[in-house]
XYZ file of C-alpha atoms in Angstrom:
161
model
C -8.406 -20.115 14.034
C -7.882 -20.208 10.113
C -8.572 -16.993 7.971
C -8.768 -17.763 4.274
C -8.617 -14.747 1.923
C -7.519 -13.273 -1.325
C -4.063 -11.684 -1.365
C -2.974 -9.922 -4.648
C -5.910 -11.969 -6.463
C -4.203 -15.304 -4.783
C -5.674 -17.557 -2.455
C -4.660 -17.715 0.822
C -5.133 -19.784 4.266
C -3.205 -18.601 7.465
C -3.586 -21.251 10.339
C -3.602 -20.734 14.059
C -4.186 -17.322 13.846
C -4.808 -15.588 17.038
C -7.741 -13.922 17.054
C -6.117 -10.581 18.078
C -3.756 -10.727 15.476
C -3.758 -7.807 13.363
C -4.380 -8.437 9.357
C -0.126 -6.628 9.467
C 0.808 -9.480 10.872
C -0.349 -12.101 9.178
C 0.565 -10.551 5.920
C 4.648 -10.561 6.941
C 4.295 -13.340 9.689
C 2.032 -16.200 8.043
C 1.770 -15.291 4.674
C 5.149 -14.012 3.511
C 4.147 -10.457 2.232
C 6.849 -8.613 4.116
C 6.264 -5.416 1.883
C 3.699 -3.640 3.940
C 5.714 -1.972 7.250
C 5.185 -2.686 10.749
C 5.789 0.874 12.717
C 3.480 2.836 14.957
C 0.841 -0.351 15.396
C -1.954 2.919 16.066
C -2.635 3.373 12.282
C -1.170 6.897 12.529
C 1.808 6.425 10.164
C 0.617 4.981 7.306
C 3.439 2.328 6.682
C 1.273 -0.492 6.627
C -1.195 0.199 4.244
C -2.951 -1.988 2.001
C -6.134 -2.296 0.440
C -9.018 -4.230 1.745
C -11.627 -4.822 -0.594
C -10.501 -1.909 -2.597
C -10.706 0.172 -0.126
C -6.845 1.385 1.715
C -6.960 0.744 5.501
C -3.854 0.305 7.535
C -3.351 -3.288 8.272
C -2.117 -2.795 11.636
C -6.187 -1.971 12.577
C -7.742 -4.597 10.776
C -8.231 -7.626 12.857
C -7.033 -10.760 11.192
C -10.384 -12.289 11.564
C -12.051 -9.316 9.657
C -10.551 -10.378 6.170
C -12.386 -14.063 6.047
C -13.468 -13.964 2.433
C -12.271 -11.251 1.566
C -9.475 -9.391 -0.752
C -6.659 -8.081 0.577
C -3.944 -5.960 -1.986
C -0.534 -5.829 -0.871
C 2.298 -2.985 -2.277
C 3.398 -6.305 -4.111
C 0.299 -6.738 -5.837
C 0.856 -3.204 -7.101
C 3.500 -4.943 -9.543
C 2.685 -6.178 -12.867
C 1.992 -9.822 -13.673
C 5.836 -10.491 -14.468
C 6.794 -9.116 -11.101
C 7.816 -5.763 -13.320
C 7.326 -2.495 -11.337
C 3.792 -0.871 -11.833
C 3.421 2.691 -13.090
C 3.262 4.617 -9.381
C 6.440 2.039 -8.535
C 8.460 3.278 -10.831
C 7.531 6.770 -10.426
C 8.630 6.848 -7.114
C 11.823 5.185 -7.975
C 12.750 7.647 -11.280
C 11.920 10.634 -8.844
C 14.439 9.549 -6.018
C 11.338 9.448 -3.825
C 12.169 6.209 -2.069
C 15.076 7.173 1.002
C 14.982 4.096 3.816
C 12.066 2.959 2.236
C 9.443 2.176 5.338
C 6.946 4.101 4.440
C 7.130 3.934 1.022
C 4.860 0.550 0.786
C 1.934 2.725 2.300
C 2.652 5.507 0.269
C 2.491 3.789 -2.553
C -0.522 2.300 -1.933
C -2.090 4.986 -1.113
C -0.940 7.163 -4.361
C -2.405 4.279 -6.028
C -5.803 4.566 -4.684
C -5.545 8.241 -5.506
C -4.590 7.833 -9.162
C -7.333 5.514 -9.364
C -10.024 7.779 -8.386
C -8.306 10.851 -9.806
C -5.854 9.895 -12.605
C -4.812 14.070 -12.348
C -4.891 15.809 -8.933
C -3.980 18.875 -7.824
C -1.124 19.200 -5.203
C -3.714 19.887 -2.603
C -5.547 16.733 -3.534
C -2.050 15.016 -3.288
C -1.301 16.164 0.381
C -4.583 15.729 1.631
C -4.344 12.143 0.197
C -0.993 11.353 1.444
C -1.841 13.352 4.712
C -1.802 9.610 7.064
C 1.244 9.067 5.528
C 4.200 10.073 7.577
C 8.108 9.908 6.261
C 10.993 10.920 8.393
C 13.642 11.124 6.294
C 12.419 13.459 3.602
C 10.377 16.991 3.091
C 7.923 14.989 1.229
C 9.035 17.139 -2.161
C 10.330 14.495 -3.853
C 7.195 12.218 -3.129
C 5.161 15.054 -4.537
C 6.918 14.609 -7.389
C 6.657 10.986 -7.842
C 3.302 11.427 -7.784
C 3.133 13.893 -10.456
C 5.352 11.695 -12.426
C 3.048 8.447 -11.937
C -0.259 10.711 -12.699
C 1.546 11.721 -15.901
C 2.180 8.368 -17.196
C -1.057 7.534 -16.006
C -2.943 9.689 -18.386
C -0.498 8.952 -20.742
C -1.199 5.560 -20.518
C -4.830 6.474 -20.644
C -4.069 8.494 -24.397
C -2.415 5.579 -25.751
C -5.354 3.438 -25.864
């Protein structure tokens, strides 16, 4: 079948899609968004988060099929419109937050999505956010501060203007 969606406000058509395809794999396979991670395929690590419809979901659930007409945002539509790194981006980078990097797409997404609703949480809003987001290789301090970092520059941001 053919799914045609929006992906990082662009449009896009993915032909002879399976219909058990998962929305993961036609964003690295068809499309050529790589960013998003493929690991657990159960939705319990959080690697492969995007947003659908402005909403985060992990990709890996989401039937390909699902998305027809609708608008996907990938961790590289997080970037600015010069492919420059956007705010939560570069946080995690200044903090050191980013180690092998697979889950960082999801985690980035989903700080994103919490900055959005919350441009200042608590630490307790931060781990219950980041709670379906699983990383191996670190005690999660350094994403806690990324975080921090990003909501500071997000209200800063927010003074400017």
């Amino acid at each position: 079948m053919r799914v045609t969606f929006s992906a990082n406000g662009k449009p896009v058509e993915a032909d002879d899609v399976w219909e058990g395809e998962s929305l993961l794999y036609v964003l690295r396979e068809r499309v050529g968004l790589p960013g998003s991670k493929n690991a657990c395929e159960q939705g319990e690590c959080g690697s492969c988060t995007v947003y659908l419809d402005g909403v985060p979901v992990c990709a890996c659930l989401v039937a390909a099929g699902q998305v027809q007409g609708r608008e996907v945002r990938t961790v590289e539509g997080l970037a600015g419109p010069d492919g420059e790194l956007g705010v939560v981006q570069q946080a995690f980078v200044d903090a050191g937050a980013v180690q092998c990097g697979f889950c960082t797409p999801g985690l980035l997404v989903q700080t994103d999505a919490l900055l959005a609703a919350d441009p200042q949480p608590s630490d307790t809003d931060i781990r219950e956010a980041l709670s379906g987001n699983l990383c191996r290789c670190t005690g999660y301090e350094k994403i806690m501060d990324a975080v921090r970092l990003a909501s500071a520059r997000t209200c800063a941001r927010g003074a400017e203007k």
